Coordinates of C-alpha atoms in Angstrom, one line a residue:
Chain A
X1 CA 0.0 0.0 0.0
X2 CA 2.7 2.2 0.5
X3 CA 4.9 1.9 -2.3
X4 CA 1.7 2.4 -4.3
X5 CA 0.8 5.4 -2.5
X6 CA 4.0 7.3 -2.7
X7 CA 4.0 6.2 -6.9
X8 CA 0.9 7.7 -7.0
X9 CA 2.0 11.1 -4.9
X10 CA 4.5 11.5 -7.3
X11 CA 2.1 11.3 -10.0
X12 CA 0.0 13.5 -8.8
X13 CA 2.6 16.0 -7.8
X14 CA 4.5 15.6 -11.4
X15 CA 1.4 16.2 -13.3
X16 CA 0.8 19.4 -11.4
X17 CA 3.6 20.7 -13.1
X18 CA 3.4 18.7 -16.7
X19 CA -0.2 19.2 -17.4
X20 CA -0.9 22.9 -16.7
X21 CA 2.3 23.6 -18.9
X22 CA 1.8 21.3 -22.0
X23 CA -2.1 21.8 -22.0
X24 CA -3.0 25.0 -20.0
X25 CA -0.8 27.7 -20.5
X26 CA -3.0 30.1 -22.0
X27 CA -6.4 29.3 -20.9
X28 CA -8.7 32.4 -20.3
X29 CA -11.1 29.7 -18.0
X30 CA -10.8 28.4 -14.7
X31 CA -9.8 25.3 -16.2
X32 CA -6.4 25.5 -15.1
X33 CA -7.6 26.8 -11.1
X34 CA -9.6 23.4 -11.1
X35 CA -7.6 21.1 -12.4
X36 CA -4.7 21.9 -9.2
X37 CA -7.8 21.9 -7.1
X38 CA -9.0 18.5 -8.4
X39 CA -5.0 17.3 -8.2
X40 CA -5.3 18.1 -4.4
X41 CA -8.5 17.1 -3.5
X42 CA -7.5 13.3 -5.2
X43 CA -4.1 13.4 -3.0
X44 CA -6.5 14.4 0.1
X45 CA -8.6 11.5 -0.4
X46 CA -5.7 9.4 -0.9
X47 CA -3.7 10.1 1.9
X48 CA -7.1 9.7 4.1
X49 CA -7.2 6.6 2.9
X50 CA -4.0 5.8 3.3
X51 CA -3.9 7.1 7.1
X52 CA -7.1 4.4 7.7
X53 CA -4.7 1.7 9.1
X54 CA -2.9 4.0 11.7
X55 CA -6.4 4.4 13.5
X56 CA -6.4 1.0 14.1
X57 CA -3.0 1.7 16.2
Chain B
X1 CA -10.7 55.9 10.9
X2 CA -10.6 56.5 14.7
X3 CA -13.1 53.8 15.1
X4 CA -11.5 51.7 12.8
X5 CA -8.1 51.6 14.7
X6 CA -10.7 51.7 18.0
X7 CA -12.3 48.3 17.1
X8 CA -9.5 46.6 15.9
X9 CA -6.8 47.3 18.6
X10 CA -10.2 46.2 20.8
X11 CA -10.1 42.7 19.0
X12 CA -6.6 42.7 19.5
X13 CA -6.7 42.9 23.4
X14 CA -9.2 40.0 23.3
X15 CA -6.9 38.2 21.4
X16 CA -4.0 38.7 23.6
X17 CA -6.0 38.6 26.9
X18 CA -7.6 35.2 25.8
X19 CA -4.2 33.7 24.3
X20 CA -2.4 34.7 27.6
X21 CA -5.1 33.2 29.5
X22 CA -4.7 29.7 27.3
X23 CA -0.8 29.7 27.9
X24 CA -1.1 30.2 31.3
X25 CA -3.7 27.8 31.5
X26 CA -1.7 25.5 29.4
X27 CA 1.0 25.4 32.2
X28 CA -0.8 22.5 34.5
X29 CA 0.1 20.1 31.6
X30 CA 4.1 21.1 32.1
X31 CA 6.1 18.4 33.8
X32 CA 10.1 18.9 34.2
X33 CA 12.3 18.0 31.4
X34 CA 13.4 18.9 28.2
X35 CA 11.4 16.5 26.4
X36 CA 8.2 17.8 27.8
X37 CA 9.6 21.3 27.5
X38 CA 10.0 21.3 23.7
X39 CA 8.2 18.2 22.0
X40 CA 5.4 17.8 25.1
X41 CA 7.7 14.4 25.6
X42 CA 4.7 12.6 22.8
X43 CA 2.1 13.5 24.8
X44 CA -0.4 15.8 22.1
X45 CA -3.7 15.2 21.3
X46 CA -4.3 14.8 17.7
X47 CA -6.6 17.6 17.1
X48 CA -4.4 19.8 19.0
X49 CA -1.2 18.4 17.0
X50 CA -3.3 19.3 13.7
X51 CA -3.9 22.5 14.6
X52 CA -0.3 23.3 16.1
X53 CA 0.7 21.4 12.7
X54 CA -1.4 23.6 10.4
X55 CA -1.2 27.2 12.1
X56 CA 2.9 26.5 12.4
X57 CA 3.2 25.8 8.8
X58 CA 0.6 28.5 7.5
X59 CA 1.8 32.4 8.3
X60 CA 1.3 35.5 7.7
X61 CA 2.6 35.1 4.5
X62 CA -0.8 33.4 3.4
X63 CA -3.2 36.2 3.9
X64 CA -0.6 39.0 2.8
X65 CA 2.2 37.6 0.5
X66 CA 0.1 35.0 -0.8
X67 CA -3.0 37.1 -1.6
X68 CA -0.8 39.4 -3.3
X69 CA 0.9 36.9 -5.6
X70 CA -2.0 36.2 -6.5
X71 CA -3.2 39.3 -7.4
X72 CA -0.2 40.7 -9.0
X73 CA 0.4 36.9 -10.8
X74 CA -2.9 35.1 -10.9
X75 CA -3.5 31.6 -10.4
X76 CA -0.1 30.1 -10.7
X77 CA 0.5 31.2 -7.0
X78 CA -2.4 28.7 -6.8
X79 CA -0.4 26.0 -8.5
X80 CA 2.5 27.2 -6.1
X81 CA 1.2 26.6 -3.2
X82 CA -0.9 23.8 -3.8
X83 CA 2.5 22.0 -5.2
X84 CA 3.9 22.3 -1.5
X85 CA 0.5 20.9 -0.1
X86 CA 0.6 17.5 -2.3
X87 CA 3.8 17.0 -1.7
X88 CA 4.1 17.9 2.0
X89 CA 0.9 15.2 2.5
X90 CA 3.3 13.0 0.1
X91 CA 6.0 13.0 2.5
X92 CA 3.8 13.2 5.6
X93 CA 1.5 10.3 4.8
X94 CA 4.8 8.2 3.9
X95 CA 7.3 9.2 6.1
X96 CA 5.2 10.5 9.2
X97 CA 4.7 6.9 10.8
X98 CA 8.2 5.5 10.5
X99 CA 10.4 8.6 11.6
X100 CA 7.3 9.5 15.0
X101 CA 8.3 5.8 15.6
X102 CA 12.0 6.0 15.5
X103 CA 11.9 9.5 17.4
X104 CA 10.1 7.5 20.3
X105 CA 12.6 4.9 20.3
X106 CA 15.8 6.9 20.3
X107 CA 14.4 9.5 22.0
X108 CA 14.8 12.4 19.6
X109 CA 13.8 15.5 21.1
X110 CA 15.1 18.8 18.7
X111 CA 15.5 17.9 14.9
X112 CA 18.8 18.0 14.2
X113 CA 18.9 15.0 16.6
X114 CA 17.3 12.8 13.8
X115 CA 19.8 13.3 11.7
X116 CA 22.6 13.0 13.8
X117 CA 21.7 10.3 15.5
X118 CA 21.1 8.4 12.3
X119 CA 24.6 9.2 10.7
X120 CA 26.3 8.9 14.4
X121 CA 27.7 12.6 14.0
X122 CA 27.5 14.9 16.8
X123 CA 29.2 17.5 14.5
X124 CA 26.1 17.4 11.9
X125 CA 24.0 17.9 14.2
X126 CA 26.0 21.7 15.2
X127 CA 26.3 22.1 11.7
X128 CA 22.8 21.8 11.0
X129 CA 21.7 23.9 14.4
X130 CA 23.6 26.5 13.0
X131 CA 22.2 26.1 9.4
X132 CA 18.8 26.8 10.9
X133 CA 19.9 29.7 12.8
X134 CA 20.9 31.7 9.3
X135 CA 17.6 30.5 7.7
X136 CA 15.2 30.4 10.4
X137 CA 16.2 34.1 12.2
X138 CA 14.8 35.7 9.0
X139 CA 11.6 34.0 8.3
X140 CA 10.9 34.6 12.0
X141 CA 12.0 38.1 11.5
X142 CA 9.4 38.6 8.4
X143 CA 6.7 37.5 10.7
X144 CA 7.2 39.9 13.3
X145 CA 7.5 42.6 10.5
X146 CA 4.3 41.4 9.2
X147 CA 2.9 42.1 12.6
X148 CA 4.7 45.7 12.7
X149 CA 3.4 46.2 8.7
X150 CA -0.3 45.3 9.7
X151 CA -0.3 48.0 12.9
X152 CA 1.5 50.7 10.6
X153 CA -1.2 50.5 8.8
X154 CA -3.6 51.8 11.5
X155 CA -1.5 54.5 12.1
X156 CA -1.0 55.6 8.2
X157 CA 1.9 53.7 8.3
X158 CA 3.9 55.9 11.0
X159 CA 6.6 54.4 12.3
X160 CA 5.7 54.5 15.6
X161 CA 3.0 52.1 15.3
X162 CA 5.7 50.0 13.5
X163 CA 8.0 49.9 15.4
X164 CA 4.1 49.2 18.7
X165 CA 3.6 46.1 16.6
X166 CA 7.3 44.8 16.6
X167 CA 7.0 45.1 20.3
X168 CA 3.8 43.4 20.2
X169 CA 4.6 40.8 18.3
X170 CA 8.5 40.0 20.5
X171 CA 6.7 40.3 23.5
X172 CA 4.0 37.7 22.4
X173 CA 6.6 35.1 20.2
X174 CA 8.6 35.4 23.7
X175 CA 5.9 34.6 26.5
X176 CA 4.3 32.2 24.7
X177 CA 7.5 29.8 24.1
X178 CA 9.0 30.6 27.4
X179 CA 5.3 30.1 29.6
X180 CA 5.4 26.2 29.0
X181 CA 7.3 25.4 26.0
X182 CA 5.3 23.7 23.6
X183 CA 2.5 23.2 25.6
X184 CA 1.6 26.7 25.9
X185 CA 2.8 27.2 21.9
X186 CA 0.7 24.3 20.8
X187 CA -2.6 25.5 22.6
X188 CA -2.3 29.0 21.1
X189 CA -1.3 27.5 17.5
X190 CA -4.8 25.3 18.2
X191 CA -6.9 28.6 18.9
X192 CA -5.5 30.6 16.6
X193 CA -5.6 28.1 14.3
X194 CA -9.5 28.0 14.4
X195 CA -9.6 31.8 14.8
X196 CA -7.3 32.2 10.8
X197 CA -9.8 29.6 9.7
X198 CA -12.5 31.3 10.4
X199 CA -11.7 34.9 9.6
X200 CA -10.1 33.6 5.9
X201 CA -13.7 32.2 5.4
X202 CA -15.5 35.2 6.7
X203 CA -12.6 37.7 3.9
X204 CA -13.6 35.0 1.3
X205 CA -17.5 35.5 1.8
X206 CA -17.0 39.2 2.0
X207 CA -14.5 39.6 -0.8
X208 CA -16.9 37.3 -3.3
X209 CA -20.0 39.7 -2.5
X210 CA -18.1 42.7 -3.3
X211 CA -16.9 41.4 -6.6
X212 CA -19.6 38.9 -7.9
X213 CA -22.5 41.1 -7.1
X214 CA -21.4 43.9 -9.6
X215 CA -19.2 41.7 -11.9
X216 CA -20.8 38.4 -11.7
X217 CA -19.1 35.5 -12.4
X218 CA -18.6 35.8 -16.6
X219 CA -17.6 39.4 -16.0
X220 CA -14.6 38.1 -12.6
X221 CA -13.4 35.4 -15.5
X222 CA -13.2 38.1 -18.8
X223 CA -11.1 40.2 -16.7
X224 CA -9.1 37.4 -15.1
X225 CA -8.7 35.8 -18.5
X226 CA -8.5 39.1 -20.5
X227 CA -5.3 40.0 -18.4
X228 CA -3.9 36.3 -18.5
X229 CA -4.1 35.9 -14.9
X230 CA -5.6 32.6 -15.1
X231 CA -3.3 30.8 -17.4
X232 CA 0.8 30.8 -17.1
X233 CA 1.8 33.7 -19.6
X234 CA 3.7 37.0 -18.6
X235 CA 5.2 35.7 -14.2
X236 CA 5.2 32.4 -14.2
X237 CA 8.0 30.6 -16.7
X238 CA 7.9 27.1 -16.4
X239 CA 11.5 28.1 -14.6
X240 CA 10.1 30.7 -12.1
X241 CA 7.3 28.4 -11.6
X242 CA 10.0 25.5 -10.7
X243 CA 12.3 27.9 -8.7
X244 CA 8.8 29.0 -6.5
X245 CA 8.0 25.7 -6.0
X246 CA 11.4 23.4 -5.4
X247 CA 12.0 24.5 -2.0
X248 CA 8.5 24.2 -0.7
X249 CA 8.0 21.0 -1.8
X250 CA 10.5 19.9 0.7
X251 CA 9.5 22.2 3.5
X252 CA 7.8 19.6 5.6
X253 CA 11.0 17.6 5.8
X254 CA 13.7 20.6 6.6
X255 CA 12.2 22.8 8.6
X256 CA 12.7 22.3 11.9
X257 CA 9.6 23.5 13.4
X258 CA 7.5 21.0 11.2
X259 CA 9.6 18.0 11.4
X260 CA 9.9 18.1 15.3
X261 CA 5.7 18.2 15.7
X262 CA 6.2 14.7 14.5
X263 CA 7.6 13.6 17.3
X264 CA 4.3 15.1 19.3
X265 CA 1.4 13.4 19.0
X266 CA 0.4 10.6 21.6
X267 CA -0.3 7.7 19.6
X268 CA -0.8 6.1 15.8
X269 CA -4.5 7.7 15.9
X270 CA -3.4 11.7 16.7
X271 CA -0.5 11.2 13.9
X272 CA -3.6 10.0 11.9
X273 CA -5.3 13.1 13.1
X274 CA -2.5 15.1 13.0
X275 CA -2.0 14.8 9.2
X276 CA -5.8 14.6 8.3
X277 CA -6.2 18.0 10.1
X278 CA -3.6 19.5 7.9
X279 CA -4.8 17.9 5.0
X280 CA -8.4 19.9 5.5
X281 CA -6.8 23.4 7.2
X282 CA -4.5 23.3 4.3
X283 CA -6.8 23.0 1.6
X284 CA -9.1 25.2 2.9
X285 CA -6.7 28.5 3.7
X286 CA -4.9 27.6 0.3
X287 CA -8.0 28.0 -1.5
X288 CA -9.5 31.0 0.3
X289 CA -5.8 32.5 0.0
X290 CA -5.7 32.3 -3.5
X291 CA -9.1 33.2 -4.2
X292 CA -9.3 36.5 -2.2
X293 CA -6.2 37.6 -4.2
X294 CA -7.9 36.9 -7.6
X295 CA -11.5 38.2 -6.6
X296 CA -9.1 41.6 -5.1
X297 CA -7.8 41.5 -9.0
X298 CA -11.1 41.3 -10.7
X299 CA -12.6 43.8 -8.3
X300 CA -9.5 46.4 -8.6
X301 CA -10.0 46.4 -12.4
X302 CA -13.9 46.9 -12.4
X303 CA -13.6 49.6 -10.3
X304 CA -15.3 47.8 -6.9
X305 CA -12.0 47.5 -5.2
X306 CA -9.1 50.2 -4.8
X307 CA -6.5 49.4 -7.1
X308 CA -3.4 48.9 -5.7
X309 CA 0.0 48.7 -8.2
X310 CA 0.8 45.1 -8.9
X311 CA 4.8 46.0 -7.4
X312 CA 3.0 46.7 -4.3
X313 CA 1.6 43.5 -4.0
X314 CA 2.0 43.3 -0.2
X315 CA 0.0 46.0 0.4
X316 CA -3.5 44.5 -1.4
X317 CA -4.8 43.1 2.4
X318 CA -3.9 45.7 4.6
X319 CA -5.8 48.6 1.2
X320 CA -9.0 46.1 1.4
X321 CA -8.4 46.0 5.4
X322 CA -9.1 49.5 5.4
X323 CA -12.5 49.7 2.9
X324 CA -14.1 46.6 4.7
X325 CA -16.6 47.0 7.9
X326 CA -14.1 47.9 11.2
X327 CA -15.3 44.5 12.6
X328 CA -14.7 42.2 10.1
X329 CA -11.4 44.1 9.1
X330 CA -10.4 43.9 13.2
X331 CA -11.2 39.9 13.0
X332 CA -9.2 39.4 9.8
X333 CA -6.4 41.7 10.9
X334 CA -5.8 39.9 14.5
X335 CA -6.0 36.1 11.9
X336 CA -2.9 37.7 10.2
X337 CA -1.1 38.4 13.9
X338 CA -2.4 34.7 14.9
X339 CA -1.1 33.6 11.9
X340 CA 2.8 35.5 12.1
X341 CA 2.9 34.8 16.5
X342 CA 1.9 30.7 15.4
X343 CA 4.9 31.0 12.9
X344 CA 7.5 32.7 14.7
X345 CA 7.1 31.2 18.2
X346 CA 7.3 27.8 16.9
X347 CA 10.3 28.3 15.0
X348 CA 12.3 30.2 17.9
X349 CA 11.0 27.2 20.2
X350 CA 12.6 24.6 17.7
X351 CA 15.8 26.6 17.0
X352 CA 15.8 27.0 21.1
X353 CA 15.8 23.2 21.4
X354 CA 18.2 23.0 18.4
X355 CA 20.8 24.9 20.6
X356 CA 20.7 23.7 23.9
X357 CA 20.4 20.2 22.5
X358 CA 23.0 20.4 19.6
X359 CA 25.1 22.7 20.1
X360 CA 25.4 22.8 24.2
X361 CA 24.9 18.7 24.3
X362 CA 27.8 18.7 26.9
X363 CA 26.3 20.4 29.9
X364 CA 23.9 18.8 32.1
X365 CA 20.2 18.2 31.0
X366 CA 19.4 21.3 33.9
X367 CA 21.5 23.3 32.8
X368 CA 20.6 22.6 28.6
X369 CA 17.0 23.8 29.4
X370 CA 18.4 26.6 30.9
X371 CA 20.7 27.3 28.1
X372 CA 17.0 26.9 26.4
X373 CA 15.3 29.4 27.9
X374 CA 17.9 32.0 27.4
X375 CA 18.4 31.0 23.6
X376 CA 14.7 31.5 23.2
X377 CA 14.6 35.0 24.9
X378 CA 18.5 35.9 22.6
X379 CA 16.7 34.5 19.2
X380 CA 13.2 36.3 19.5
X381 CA 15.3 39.2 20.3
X382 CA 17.2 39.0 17.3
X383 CA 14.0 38.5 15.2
X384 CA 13.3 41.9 16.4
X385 CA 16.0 43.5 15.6
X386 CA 15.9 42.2 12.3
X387 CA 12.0 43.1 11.7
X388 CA 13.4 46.5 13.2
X389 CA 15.1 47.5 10.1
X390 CA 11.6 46.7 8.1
X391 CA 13.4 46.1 4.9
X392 CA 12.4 43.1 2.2
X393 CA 9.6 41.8 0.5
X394 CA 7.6 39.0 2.6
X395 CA 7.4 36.0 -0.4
X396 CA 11.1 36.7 -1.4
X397 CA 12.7 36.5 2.4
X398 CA 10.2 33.4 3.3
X399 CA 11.4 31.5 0.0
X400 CA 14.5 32.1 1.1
X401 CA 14.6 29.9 3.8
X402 CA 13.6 27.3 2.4
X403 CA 15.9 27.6 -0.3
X404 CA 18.5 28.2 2.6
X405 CA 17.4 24.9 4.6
X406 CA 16.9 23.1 1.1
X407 CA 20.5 21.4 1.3
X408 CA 19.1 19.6 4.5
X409 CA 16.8 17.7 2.2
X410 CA 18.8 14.9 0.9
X411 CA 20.4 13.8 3.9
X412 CA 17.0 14.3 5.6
X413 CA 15.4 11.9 3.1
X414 CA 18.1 9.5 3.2
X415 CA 17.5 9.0 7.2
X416 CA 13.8 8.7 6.6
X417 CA 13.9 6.0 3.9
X418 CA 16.7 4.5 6.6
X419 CA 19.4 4.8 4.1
X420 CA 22.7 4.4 6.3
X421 CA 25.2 7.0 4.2
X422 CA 28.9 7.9 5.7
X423 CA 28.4 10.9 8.7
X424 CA 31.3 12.7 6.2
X425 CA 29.2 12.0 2.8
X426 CA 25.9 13.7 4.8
X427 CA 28.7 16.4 6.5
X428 CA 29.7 17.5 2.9
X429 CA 26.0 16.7 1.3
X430 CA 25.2 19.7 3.6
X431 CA 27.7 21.8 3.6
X432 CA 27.9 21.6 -0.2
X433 CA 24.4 22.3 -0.9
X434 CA 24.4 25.7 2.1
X435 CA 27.5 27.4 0.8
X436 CA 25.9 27.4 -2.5
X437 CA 23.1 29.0 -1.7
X438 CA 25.0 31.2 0.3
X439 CA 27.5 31.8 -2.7
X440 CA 24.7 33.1 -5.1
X441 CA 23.1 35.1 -2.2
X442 CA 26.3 37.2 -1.9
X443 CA 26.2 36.8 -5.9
X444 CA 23.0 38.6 -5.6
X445 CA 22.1 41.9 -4.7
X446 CA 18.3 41.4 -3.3
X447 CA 17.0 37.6 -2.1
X448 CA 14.5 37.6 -4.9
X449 CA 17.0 37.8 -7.6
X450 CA 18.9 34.8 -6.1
X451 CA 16.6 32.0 -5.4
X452 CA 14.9 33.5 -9.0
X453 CA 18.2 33.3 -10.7
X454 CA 18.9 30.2 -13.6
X455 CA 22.4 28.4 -14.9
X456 CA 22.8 28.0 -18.3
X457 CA 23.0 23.9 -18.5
X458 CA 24.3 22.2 -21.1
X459 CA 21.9 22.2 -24.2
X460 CA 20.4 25.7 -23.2
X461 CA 17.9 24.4 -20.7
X462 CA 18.0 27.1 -17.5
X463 CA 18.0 25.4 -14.3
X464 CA 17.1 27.1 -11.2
X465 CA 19.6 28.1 -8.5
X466 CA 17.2 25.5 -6.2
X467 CA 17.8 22.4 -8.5
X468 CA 21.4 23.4 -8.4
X469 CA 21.8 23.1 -4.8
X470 CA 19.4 20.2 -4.5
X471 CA 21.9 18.1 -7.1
X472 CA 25.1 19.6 -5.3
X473 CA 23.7 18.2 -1.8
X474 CA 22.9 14.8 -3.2
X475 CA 26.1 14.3 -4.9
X476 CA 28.1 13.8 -1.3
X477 CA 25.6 11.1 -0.3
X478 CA 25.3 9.0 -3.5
X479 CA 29.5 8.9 -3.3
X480 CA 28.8 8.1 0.8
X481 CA 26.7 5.1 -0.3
X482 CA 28.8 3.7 -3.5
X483 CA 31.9 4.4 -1.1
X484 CA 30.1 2.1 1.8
X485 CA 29.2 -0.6 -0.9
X486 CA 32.6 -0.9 -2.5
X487 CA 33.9 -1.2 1.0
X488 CA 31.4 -4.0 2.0
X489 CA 32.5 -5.3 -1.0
X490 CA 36.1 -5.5 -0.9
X491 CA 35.3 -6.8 2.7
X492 CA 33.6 -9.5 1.6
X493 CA 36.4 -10.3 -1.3
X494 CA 38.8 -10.3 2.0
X495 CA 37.5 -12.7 3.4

């Protein structure tokens, strides 16, 4: 579980910086304000999820 | 005016009369020792380790330097600081568990223990006390001129009312660590955590009712758009945006005062807290941060808000402070001191543990917490004095640190994913990776144009000053480790 989170941390993290610069960089929208928000909230669910086991103790 | 600087030195007082009465009150969970002294000896709660957690990490560079990035850059401060939250939960989430465990075990009390403990060098850990002491006197410094900035501003920006809310704020940062340590620092950070949170939502609700109800929302985005504050043109290079970002991404694992509330909460279930706390604060303040700054932007250039020069950009909360009602302006203004006294008495706790347990390890553990209680009252002097000359802008100076304390992050990662490299190999991996930074700071005539600054590499790519000294400081270890192997190898050949 781990492993698998950190791979997808990095992911996340990486595309924050690949995506908005390939795809984004002259959007007039809000497209490029929600797709960091989106990036965030997906690592927020994922490191709750992740965190579920240290409840437990 | 009078009863605007009437109401809010009034919500002030409270503030201070209420936070006073906290840290006082905070004092019956004291016991003797240093452990309990500076890291509660593992005994925090994990809402209160959340709170401590986020209102440490989040300062008054948020709801000032942040909203004015935004404002003067658009939504790639958005990207900035939302790059430091993934990958602080990143390292948190992976690294929080093992290294709270290991500090239990060994006993780890300041930060620089973790590391020299792990490489068995008593000599890193001075080096890196000291290290934090260049890097950490500065960003507490900006804090306390972010308190003397806000109060100026009450007074037209006279001096003396400077100069009233660097006092303020040296008095506060020093009461509050000395009163219990971290017991009285960590039950402030918890209610002035709430109080930031609440007052960033009450300027977002505010701020979008000014802007929306004259622009609405196609008219906020055509100006946004029509000024390419929501895309990546004009500020933010794919280089600027990388020089921003690189040092923040690894300030959960080199700052001091965040790495050492690690070692605080009580069990498995508060670090679970702990970090889920900071994942909602941190969301939250990022988004209202960033928001108020664009919504500021879009109602400047309609006409609803007072424009304020884009150069100026520090001074877009304290102009909208002064047009909003005196209440809500006197809440939002005393969620900026919260959020600079959180900051700044954390940091001065940490680099107070930092020298009395690294640097004066040799005297007796009575005599280390005294050394600790004068180090704290010396270093939030300092800060002071610093803040006293009230020069530099608040992003630049806080980026600064980090890229200052980025040389940490190698070795700092190496001991968390247990990687066992030569105490020389981490000695040089940090003293590499600081005297660059400090090379192109004396390079450099302001702090902005240094950690902004790029090398030509090979191929014409321009790398940022931060990537330089993050490959500089790794360099050391990776020859530590292939040094180690070859040895074990030849060993084993030997025999």
């Amino acid at each position: 579980m781990g492993r698998l989170f950190a791979i997808a941390g990095i992911a996340l993290l990486a595309s924050m910086y690949i995506v908005p610069y390939m795809f984004m960089r002259d959007t007039k929208s809000w497209l490029l304000y929600a797709f960091w928000l989106l990036v965030s909230i997906v690592m927020l669910a994922i490191s709750w999820r992740e965190t579920d086991s240290w409840l437990k103790g | 005016m009078v009863e605007r600087v009437v109401v809010s030195l009034t919500v002030l007082v409270l503030y201070i009369l209420l936070g006073m009465a906290v840290a006082f009150y905070s004092r019956r969970y004291l016991k003797p020792g240093e452990a309990d002294f500076y890291i509660a000896a593992g005994r925090l709660g994990g809402i209160v380790a959340a709170l401590t957690y986020s209102a440490t990490t989040y300062s008054a560079f948020m709801m000032v330097g942040l909203v004015g990035l935004a404002y003067a850059t658009g939504v790639g401060a958005l990207g900035f600081e939302l790059a430091y939250y993934v990958a602080t939960l990143l390292l948190l989430v992976y690294f929080a568990r093992r290294v709270w465990e290991r500090a239990r075990e060994r006993g780890w009390i300041s930060p620089a223990e973790m590391l020299s403990d792990h490489y068995g060098s008593r000599l890193l850990g001075a080096l890196i006390a000291f290290i934090y002491l260049i890097a950490l006197i500065p960003y507490a410094a900006i804090q306390i001129k972010g308190v003397g900035e806000l109060i100026a501003g009450l007074g037209g920006g006279s001096w003396g009312y400077y100069i009233a809310g660097v006092a303020l704020a040296t008095v506060l940062i020093g009461a509050w660590s000395l009163i219990a340590g971290i017991w009285s620092v960590a039950l402030t950070d918890a209610l002035q955590g709430l109080f930031m949170l609440l007052a960033g939502l009450l300027y977002t609700v505010w701020i979008a009712l000014a802007v929306f109800s004259s622009a609405g929302f196609s008219g906020v985005t055509s100006v946004l758009g029509g000024k390419g504050l929501l895309g990546l043109g004009g500020f933010w290079s794919f280089q600027v945006f990388l020089a921003y970002t690189i040092p923040w991404v690894f300030f959960a694992a080199v700052h001091p005062q965040v790495v050492q509330r690690i070692y605080m909460p009580r069990d498995e279930r508060s670090l679970a807290l702990m970090v889920r706390g900071f994942a909602i604060f941190g969301l939250l303040y990022t988004i209202i941060a960033v928001t108020v700054g664009l919504l500021a932007r879009a109602g400047a250039d309609q006409g609803v808000l007072p424009f304020i020069d884009p150069a100026r950009r520090d001074a877009v909360t304290p102009t909208l402070l002064a047009v909003m009602n005196p209440l809500l302006a006197a809440i939002i203004f005393t969620s900026i001191v919260a959020a600079a006294v959180t900051t700044a008495d954390s940091i001065i706790l940490s680099l107070a543990s930092s020298t009395s347990r690294d640097l004066a390890y040799k005297l007796s553990p009575e005599r280390r917490l005294y050394t600790g209680y004068i180090a704290i009252i010396a270093f939030t002097l300092a800060a002071a004095l610093v803040a006293y000359t009230r020069k530099g802008f608040i992003v630049d100076l806080a980026v600064l640190s980090s890229l200052m304390l980025l040389a940490l992050a190698p070795a700092t990662l190496a001991c968390w994913l247990n990687v066992k490299a030569p105490s020389w190999s981490a000695l040089s991996s940090i003293a590499l990776g600081f005297l660059a930074t400090l090379l192109t700071l004396a390079y450099y005539e302001r702090p902005a144009a240094a950690f902004l600054s790029t090398v030509r590499a090979p191929g014409g790519l321009e790398v940022p000053v931060s990537v330089i000294v993050l490959a500089l400081s790794t360099l050391p270890l990776v020859v530590g480790l292939g040094w180690r192997v070859s040895g074990r190898k030849g060993v084993e050949l030997a025999a």
